[in-house]
Structure formats: C-alpha cells, structure tokens
Amino acid sequence: MSYESEYRQSIEQPEAFWQQQADQLDWFQAPTQIMSKDENGIDRWFADGVMNTCHMALDYHLEAGRGDQVAIYYDSPVTGSRAAISYRDLKDQVAIFAGGLKALGVTKGDRVLIYMPMIPQAVVAMLACARLGAIHSVVFGGFAAHELAVRIDDAQPKVLLSASCGIEIDRVIEYKPLVDKAIELAEHKPEACVIFQRPETEAQMQAGRDVDWDQLMTQSAPVDCTPVSATDPLYVLYTSGTTGRPKGVVRDNGGHAVAMKYSMKAIYDMDAGDVFWAASDVGWVVGHSYIVYGPLLAGLSTVLYEGKPVRTPDAGAFWRVVSDYNVKALFSAPTAFRAIKKEDPESKCLLQYDLSSLKTVFMAGERLDPPTYHWVKSVLDVPVVDHWWQTETGWAICGNLMGVDPKPAKAGSSTLPSPGFNVQILDDDGNPVGPNVQGNVAIKLPLPPSCLPTIWGNFPRFRDGYLSTFDGYYVSGDGGYIDEDGYVFIMGRTDDVINVAGHRLSTGEIEEVVADHRDVAECAVIGIHCELRGQVPIGLVLLKDGVTTDSDDLEAQLIASVREGVGAVACFRRTLVVSRLPKTRSGKILRKLLRQIADGQDYTVPSTIDDPSSLPEIAEAMAKAEIGAAAKVA
Ligand code: COA
Ligand code: AMP
C-alpha cells in the first residue's frame, strides 16, 4: 500500500478506513456507528462500541497465548534495579490493584489522580483505572504542590495514588510531603491516598486517609474488566494552555485504542513481540500513548526507563538500554540527543554496545532541529523520523509511515500528514496559503480517532480555544508551512506556550508566580532559545516604586518561588529588572517582540506600539546580562 492511497482513503472515506482499523481490536460489542455527532456537535468515533482498554491491552493477549511474553522491561539506573514483567504477571497485578481501588469505592467514571515516578506501579495504576472504567489523571512528578492542587480541584479525584519518592539522578525527591501540601491547598479532598513505599525513603502516612500500596494488594481480590462505551473517557491529561490554568484534555477509550493500535504498525512499524522504547515519562502524553497504551495494545514489550540520557551514569545510557533489551524503535525528544551530543560529541560511548536491533529513531516534543537530526543520523545510521503531535491528539499529526511506505526524510520537516489528519496552512483570515508560505497550522474537521472531544468540565474552552478561530478547522497553536512536495514544517508556537526540554509549559503559569512577589509591579515571562533545552523561560520584571531589593536577591527569590509554585521542571533561572515593558496602546505586552530581541532576530516594530524607545533599552539590558542570544547553556 502506498502512503498516498492510505492517506487518500482516510480523508475521502474516513468511516470505512477507521472501521477497518477498529476491526483489529477485541471489542465486547463491535461498533456499527463509526462516526456520529455528540450533544455538542463534535464528531465522535465508534459511539455504540462497547469495550475495555485494559482488556484489549492485557487480557486479550493472554487469551491469544502471549501471557509469557514480557510486557514491561523496567530499567532503573537510579536505583540499580531491573525487572521483566510478563503480560500474565502484569494482568494479575492490575486485576488485584483494580480490586483494591474498587474496595476503596472507585467505580466507573470516578477520577483517580496518579502522581508517581517511572516505576511499574505507575503503569499498574493506569491500567487498573482503565479496568474499572475509572478515569485516570496522571500528573508529571516534576510539578510542584500548587500545580498538583490545581489539577486535584479540576479533576476532583476520589482517590490519589502516589509513591514515597522519585529519584532524580542521585537525589531522592520526596513525593509525600508534596501530596500532603497539595491536598491541603486544594478545596477538593480525595477520600483516600494509596502510597507505594519505595526503599529509598519512607512516607509518613496519615491515619484514616492513607493506605499502603502493598497492604492493599495483599488484601484485595482480582476484578474483571468493566465494559465501557467507546466514548467514555479513559483519561484526562492536563496540558499547558496560554493562561495559568491547565487544560484537562479528555481522551476517549475507543478512538484512542484504535489510533494506538493503528499507529504502532503504520507509523512505528512495530509487530507483536517487538521491543519499543519511548524514553519519556508517564506524566506526559508520549508516556501515556507510547510507554503504556500503544505498545500494550499492540502486544509489544515496552521499556520503562527511570533514568536520564546522560549522567545515569553517562552519555551511553540510551545505547546500553537499546542493546540490553534489543529495542527495535527508540522514541525520545531532540533535547535528549542534544544532551548526549554535548557530553559525547564523537559518540565514543556508543562503541561499547551492539545496536543492531535498532531500526528507527523517532523524535517529538519539539522540532527536530537540522543539526541534531544530522548528528543522530550520522552516529546511528538508521532512519531518524521527526513527527509532530500534541497532547490534544494523542498521536502524530504528521510523520513518516515507516510501516506503510517510508518516504525520504527532509531535515527540519515532520514529513507528511498522518492518515486522518487533513492538515492545512491558513493565513490569519482563515484562507489557505500556497506552498512554502508560513501560516497557522490547522486541521480540517473531522479530527481522526483519539483526538480530544472536549476539555474536562469545560466544553466552551475547547470550542473557543480550538474550533472558533477558523470555521470548520481545529487550530493547533503551531505555525509552519507545507512545501511543494507536501512536507510539513512546524516552526513553533504562535501563542504563549513554550517548550522546555520537550516539556510543554505556559508562560502565563510562571508569570502568575512572578507577579505575586511583593516587589514586582509588572512582569512578562517569555521563552527564549536555549541550545540544550530548545527554549527556557526568563522573566522581565518591573519593580514597584521605592523598591530597593538587590536584583540578584530578587532573582534568587523569584527562582525559588517558581520552583515552589510550578516546579523545577520549568527551568526558570534568569530574571532581568527593566524600567519599561513594550506594550501596545491598549496595554498588551508585546511578548513576541521581546522574544525576537532576546533571540537576536530581526523584528518589525508594530504600529500599535505605545513607546518604541523601550526596545533598545531592553536589548541593551539583555546583552549586558548575557540573556538570550548572548546566554550560555546552563
Ligand atoms: N520529578 C522531580 N523533578 C524533576 C523531574 C521529576 N520527574 N523531572 C525533572 N525534574 C527536575 C530535575 O531534577 C531538574 O531539577 P534541578 O533544576 O534541581 O536540577 C529540573 O527538573 C529540570 O529537569 P530537566 O529539564 O530534566 O533537566 P536535567 O538537567 O535533569 O536533564 C535533559 C536535561 C535534556 C537530559 C532532560 O530534560 C531530558 O532527558 N529531556 C527529555 C525530555 C522528554 O523526554 N520529554 C518528553 C517528551 S517526548
Ligand atoms: P505536547 O502537548 O506536550 O505534546 O506539546 C505539543 C507541542 O509541542 C506542539 O504544539 C508543538 O509546539 C511542539 N511539538 C511537538 N512535537 C513537535 C515536532 N515534532 N516538531 C515541532 N514541534 C513539536
């Protein structure tokens, strides 16, 4: 099958195309209604299908004779431990843990918040929720208590699942105090917290609320899968928008399972029994889709890696894992490879390992910059595929169909639209533009299976944020162009979302914390270019009249506040005190202009600017402070 005919069928006959893909899964009741409208007028997939994602990911494989195959290779250089968990063992653990959750009162539709490090129990937790038809919401371990509290209040979980700690290289990060503080800050109080005690540190338990994970496992009886409708949510995953309030992206059970199964073969060229490694974290969408659900739905072995690309213990960490588990496809973020390249530019660490199992490297999370693309290609000598996607879609909007019809790569491009995604470039008035003209990257409706049908508890936010800008289109928030061969180039966000080491953050979230400081009158947080992390946030602050705080002290205080309020993962490490911020006459801060100045790019002074003389002043202050184009990699 050629890419062109596969893609054409998906766009011209979407229902026939996706029905064929749905037939590859083991439904309790196969869908007959392939695409229909819901009460909000949104296209929904497989509405009358009845299923359970955990059944499709685990029980089905046992029935198909795959019980002894490894489902999860857990590899943890930070604790020096490894485990190989078979499909049978995983199913048994999940069924018992689901029994434990049921005993705590969790039933279909209840939310369960998961705040866990990269340990097998995190996967057990997710699948146990799916087994009960409960909706999980995983929060990345690098987020601080306040961010956790915001998510607790939005998702209103009945139960919260966590562990005593995470481990960052050689530092033990205690999770339980963060959980306790988040619950204290939140208005909504979960009825119970189940805590997995790790040997590295013991969490203090609160009587009457906290439950020991192991004890719950020994006390509980396994339960079967609860049938759910294909349009029932499997999970809510919070992602950064342009404001300080994260958005709960809702993922359907049915469309998600179908897209995961389809993409594992079509995009990643993986067959049952192959080993797949997404070097990400279960707290991000990549972790949901390609550490947990995609590989398990397709009967693969997935690698769960609790470590970093460097310093655990060295820049050969990725190559060791590939070689130890015969990884066929590796998926990570460009920033991880930039970190390896920085420490081992001549890739000497690679020489110790046999990488013959590795067939393809996939990258996402941020644009794969051409220098990194060329470096990875030269050291590994396998196809390197950039593919573009978002938490909202759950799988690649653009990529290279390695399992259907691989196309030659073009550095800087995420290749061609995936089947089901009708990608268009629109100008600001919503008109399609020609080849090589930059504009807003939009997707013509209907969206294919797995894409969000709403924002949790807030349909107007979904409609207004994504569907109202251009009639009949989903607007991605990314800018880019399509070349004369149809290759898509994603060039970056058009809004105030930033991407720090492949982690999506909102400048608004950070701004709220900075603006809260007693000395700060006004501030703008912008994402500036960083050689290692792609982007990092910096804060430009205007002090209140009469404030005499030393700027170094202020910087230290603001850095500490952002770590406390958002999390270390924000990598907020620089601030600059300025006397004016460039604004439009209506008072809107011109953040894009600030970004361009910081990155040393040419810029046009907009006619709407109130006081253009603030610009050279800011450029000079940035240069003096070695911020932006003049900054060093830290
Ligand atoms: N729990 C607690 N803290 C965490 C954390 C977690 N799960 N993840 C990151 N942090 C902390 C780090 O310890 C670090 O803290 P520090 O400022 O005290 O040193 C801070 O957040 C920044 O983390 P990170 O950006 O990961 O920096 P790093 O120097 O440890 O590693 C890279 C740099 C590039 C190696 C790393 O970011 C990386 O591997 N990125 C790949 C990203 C990725 O997989 N993205 C998923 C999309 S595919
Ligand atoms: P997230 O929702 O965390 O996956 O982040 C999605 C955003 O990351 C996108 O909107 C893009 O801005 C960026 N992104 C992800 N993958 C790519 C890619 N391959 N090329 C360019 N940008 C990407």
XYZ file of C-alpha atoms and ligand atoms in Angstrom, residues 239 284-286 363-368 386-392 398 414 476-478 490-493 497 499 502-504, ligand 2:
54
model
C -1.576 20.341 29.489
C 3.361 13.270 29.504
C 1.211 12.285 26.567
C 4.140 10.446 24.950
C 11.573 12.259 17.817
C 8.852 14.565 19.078
C 8.022 17.060 21.771
C 9.715 19.906 19.927
C 11.009 20.491 16.428
C 13.911 18.273 15.488
C 10.637 13.672 13.302
C 6.925 13.526 13.994
C 4.693 16.291 15.227
C 1.930 15.869 17.724
C 0.168 17.304 20.709
C -1.414 16.154 23.952
C -4.711 17.047 22.304
C 2.461 14.420 10.855
C 7.941 16.221 10.272
C -3.183 23.723 16.559
C -1.465 26.779 18.045
C 1.608 25.985 15.953
C 6.372 23.030 12.114
C 8.246 26.143 13.171
C 6.959 26.841 16.700
C 4.011 28.036 18.727
C 3.047 28.227 25.205
C 8.612 24.074 25.150
C 10.331 18.764 25.329
C 8.061 19.766 28.216
C 5.137 21.998 27.372
P 2.662 18.381 23.990
O 1.218 18.625 24.027
O 3.325 18.450 25.319
O 2.997 17.106 23.245
O 3.309 19.561 23.156
C 2.821 19.815 21.872
C 3.589 20.926 21.250
O 4.975 20.566 21.183
C 3.180 21.179 19.825
O 2.075 22.042 19.739
C 4.439 21.772 19.235
O 4.555 23.131 19.553
C 5.522 21.011 19.943
N 5.941 19.838 19.167
C 5.745 18.549 19.470
N 6.332 17.746 18.550
C 6.902 18.553 17.630
C 7.640 18.340 16.418
N 7.954 17.134 16.011
N 8.018 19.425 15.706
C 7.732 20.675 16.141
N 7.059 20.934 17.283
C 6.645 19.898 18.021
